[in-house]
Tab-separated table of C-alpha atoms in Angstrom:
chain	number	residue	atom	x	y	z
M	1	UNK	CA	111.151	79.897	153.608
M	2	UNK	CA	110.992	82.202	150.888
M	3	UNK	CA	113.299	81.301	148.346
M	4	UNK	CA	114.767	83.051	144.684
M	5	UNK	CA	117.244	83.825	142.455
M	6	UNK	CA	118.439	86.525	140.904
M	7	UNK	CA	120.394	87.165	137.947
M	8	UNK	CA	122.800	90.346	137.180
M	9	UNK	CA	123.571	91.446	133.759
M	10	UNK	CA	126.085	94.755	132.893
M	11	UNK	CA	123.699	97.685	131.336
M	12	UNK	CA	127.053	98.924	130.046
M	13	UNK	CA	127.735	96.358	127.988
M	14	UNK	CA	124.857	96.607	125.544
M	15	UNK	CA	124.465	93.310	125.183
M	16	UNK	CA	121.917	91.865	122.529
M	17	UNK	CA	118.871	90.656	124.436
M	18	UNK	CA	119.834	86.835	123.282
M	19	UNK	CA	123.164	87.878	124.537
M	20	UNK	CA	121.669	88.711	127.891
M	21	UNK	CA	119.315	85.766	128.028
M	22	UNK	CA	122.275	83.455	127.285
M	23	UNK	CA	124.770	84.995	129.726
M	24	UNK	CA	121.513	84.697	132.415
M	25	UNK	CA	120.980	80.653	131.888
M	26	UNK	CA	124.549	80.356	132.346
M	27	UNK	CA	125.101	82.118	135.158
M	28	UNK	CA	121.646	79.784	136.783
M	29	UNK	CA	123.283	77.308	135.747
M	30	UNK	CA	126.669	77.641	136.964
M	31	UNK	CA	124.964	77.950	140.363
M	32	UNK	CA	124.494	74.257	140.732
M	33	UNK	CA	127.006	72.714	138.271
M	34	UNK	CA	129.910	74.113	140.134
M	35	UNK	CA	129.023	72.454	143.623
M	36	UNK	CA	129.347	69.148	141.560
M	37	UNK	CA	130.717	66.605	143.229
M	38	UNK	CA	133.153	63.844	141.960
M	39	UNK	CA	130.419	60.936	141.144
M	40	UNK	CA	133.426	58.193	142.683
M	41	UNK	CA	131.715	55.637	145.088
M	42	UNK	CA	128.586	56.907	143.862
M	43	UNK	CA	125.523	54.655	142.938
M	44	UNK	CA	122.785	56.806	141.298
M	45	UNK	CA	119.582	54.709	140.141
M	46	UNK	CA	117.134	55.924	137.675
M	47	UNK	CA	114.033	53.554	137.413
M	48	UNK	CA	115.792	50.567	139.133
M	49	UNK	CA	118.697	50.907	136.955
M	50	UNK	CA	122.441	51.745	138.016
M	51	UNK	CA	123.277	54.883	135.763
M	52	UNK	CA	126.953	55.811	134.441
M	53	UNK	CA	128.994	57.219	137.520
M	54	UNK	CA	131.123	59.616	135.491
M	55	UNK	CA	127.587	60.976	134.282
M	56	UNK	CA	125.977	61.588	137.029
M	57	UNK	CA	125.312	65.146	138.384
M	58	UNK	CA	125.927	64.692	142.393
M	59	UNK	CA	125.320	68.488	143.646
M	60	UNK	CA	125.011	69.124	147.366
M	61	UNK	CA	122.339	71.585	148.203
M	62	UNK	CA	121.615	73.592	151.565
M	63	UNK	CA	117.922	74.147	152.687
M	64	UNK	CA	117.377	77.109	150.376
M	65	UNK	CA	118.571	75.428	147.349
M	66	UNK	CA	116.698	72.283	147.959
M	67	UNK	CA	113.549	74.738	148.550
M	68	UNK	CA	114.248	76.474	144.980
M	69	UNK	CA	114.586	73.612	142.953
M	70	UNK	CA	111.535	71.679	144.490
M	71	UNK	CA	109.152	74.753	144.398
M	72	UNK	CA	108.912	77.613	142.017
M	73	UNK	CA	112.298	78.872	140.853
M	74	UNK	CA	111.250	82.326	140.903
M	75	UNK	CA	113.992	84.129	138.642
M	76	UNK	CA	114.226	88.029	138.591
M	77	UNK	CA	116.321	89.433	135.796
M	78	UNK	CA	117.783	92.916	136.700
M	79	UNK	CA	120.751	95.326	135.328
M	80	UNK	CA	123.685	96.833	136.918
M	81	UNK	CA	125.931	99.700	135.861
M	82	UNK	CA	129.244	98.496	135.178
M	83	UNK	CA	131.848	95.924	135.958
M	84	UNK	CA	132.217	97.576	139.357
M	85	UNK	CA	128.968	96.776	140.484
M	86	UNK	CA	128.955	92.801	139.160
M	87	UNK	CA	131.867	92.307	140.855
M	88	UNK	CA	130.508	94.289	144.207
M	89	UNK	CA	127.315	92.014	144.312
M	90	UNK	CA	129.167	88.725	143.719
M	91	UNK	CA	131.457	89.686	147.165
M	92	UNK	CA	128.612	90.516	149.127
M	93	UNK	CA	127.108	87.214	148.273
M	94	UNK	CA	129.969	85.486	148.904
M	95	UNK	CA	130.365	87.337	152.222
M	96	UNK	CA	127.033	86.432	152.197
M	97	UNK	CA	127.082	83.018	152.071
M	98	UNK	CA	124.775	82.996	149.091
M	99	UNK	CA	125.362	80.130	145.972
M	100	UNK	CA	126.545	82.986	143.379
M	101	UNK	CA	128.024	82.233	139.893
M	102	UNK	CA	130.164	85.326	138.128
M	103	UNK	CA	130.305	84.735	134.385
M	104	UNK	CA	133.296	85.487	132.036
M	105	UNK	CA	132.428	85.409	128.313
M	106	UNK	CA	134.703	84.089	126.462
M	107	UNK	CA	134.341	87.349	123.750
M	108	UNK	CA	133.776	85.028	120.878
M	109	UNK	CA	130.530	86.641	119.318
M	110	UNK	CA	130.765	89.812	120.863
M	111	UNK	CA	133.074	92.358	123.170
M	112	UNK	CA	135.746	91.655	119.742
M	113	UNK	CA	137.306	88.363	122.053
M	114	UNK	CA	138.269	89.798	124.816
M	115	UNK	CA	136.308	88.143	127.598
M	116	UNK	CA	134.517	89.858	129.728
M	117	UNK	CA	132.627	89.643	132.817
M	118	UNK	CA	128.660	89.818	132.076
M	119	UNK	CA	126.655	88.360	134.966
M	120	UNK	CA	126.105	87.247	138.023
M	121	UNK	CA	123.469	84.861	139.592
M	122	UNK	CA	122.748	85.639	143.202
M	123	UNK	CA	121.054	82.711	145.071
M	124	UNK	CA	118.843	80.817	144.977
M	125	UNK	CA	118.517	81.748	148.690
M	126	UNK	CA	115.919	83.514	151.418
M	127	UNK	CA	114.276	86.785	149.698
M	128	UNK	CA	115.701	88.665	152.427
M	129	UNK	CA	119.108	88.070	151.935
M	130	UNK	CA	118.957	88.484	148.396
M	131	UNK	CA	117.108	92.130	148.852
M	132	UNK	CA	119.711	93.288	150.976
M	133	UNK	CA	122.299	93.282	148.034
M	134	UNK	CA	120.132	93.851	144.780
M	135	UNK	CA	116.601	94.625	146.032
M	136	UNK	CA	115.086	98.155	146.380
M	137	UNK	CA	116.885	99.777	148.720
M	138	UNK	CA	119.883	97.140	148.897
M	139	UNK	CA	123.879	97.239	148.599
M	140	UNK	CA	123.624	97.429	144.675
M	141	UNK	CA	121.988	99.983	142.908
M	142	UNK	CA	119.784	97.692	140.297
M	143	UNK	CA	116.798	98.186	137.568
M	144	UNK	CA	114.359	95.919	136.549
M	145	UNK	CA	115.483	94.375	132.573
């Protein structure tokens, strides 16, 4: 199975290209740590040795996940237009079935604190399902960063 992820940022917003990178990571990110499961009646062992429960990171993965992580987390940054089409790819991946992350920024170093919705991650999951919402030709109109 062929297996990525890819991340959304608003083109609208301007954002600084640290900004962007930033927003990106924690939209990957948020991906995983938001399946996290409660680490009660869990035994994780690192090297023989029974690790903290409270800080372990128990995160269920399906098949495409599992392939992501264990292979070559292929990443493709791309841009949308507004807040319109975030928020449009995020439901389709949901409807989807897709792992997706939407990202609210806080507003604390830019957008004057107001927070504001900058990214999405779509995936990881199959290429083709991915395509069909931001690849050439998909749901989402998208450009390459």
């Amino acid at each position: 199975m062929e297996v990525k992820q890819v991340l959304l940022y608003r083109r609208d917003l301007k954002m600084r290209k640290g900004k962007i990178a930033a927003q990106c990571a924690h939209a990957s990110l948020a991906v995983f740590l938001r399946r996290r499961l409660p680490p009660a009646g869990v035994e994780v062992r690192r090297d023989g040795v029974i690790l903290d429960p409270e800080r372990a990171l128990v995160i269920p993965m399906d098949e495409a996940m599992a392939a992501w992580v264990t292979t070559r987390f292929t990443k493709i940054v791309l841009s949308v237009e507004d807040e319109v089409a975030l928020v449009e790819a995020h439901r389709l991946a949901v409807e989807a079935g897709l792992p997706c992350a939407l990202i609210r920024d806080a507003g604390h170093t830019e957008f004057h604190g107001v927070p504001t919705l900058t990214t999405c991650a779509l995936g990881p999951g199959p290429v083709e399902v991915i395509d069909a919402i931001s690849g050439p030709g998909g749901a989402i109109a998208t450009k390459l960063a």
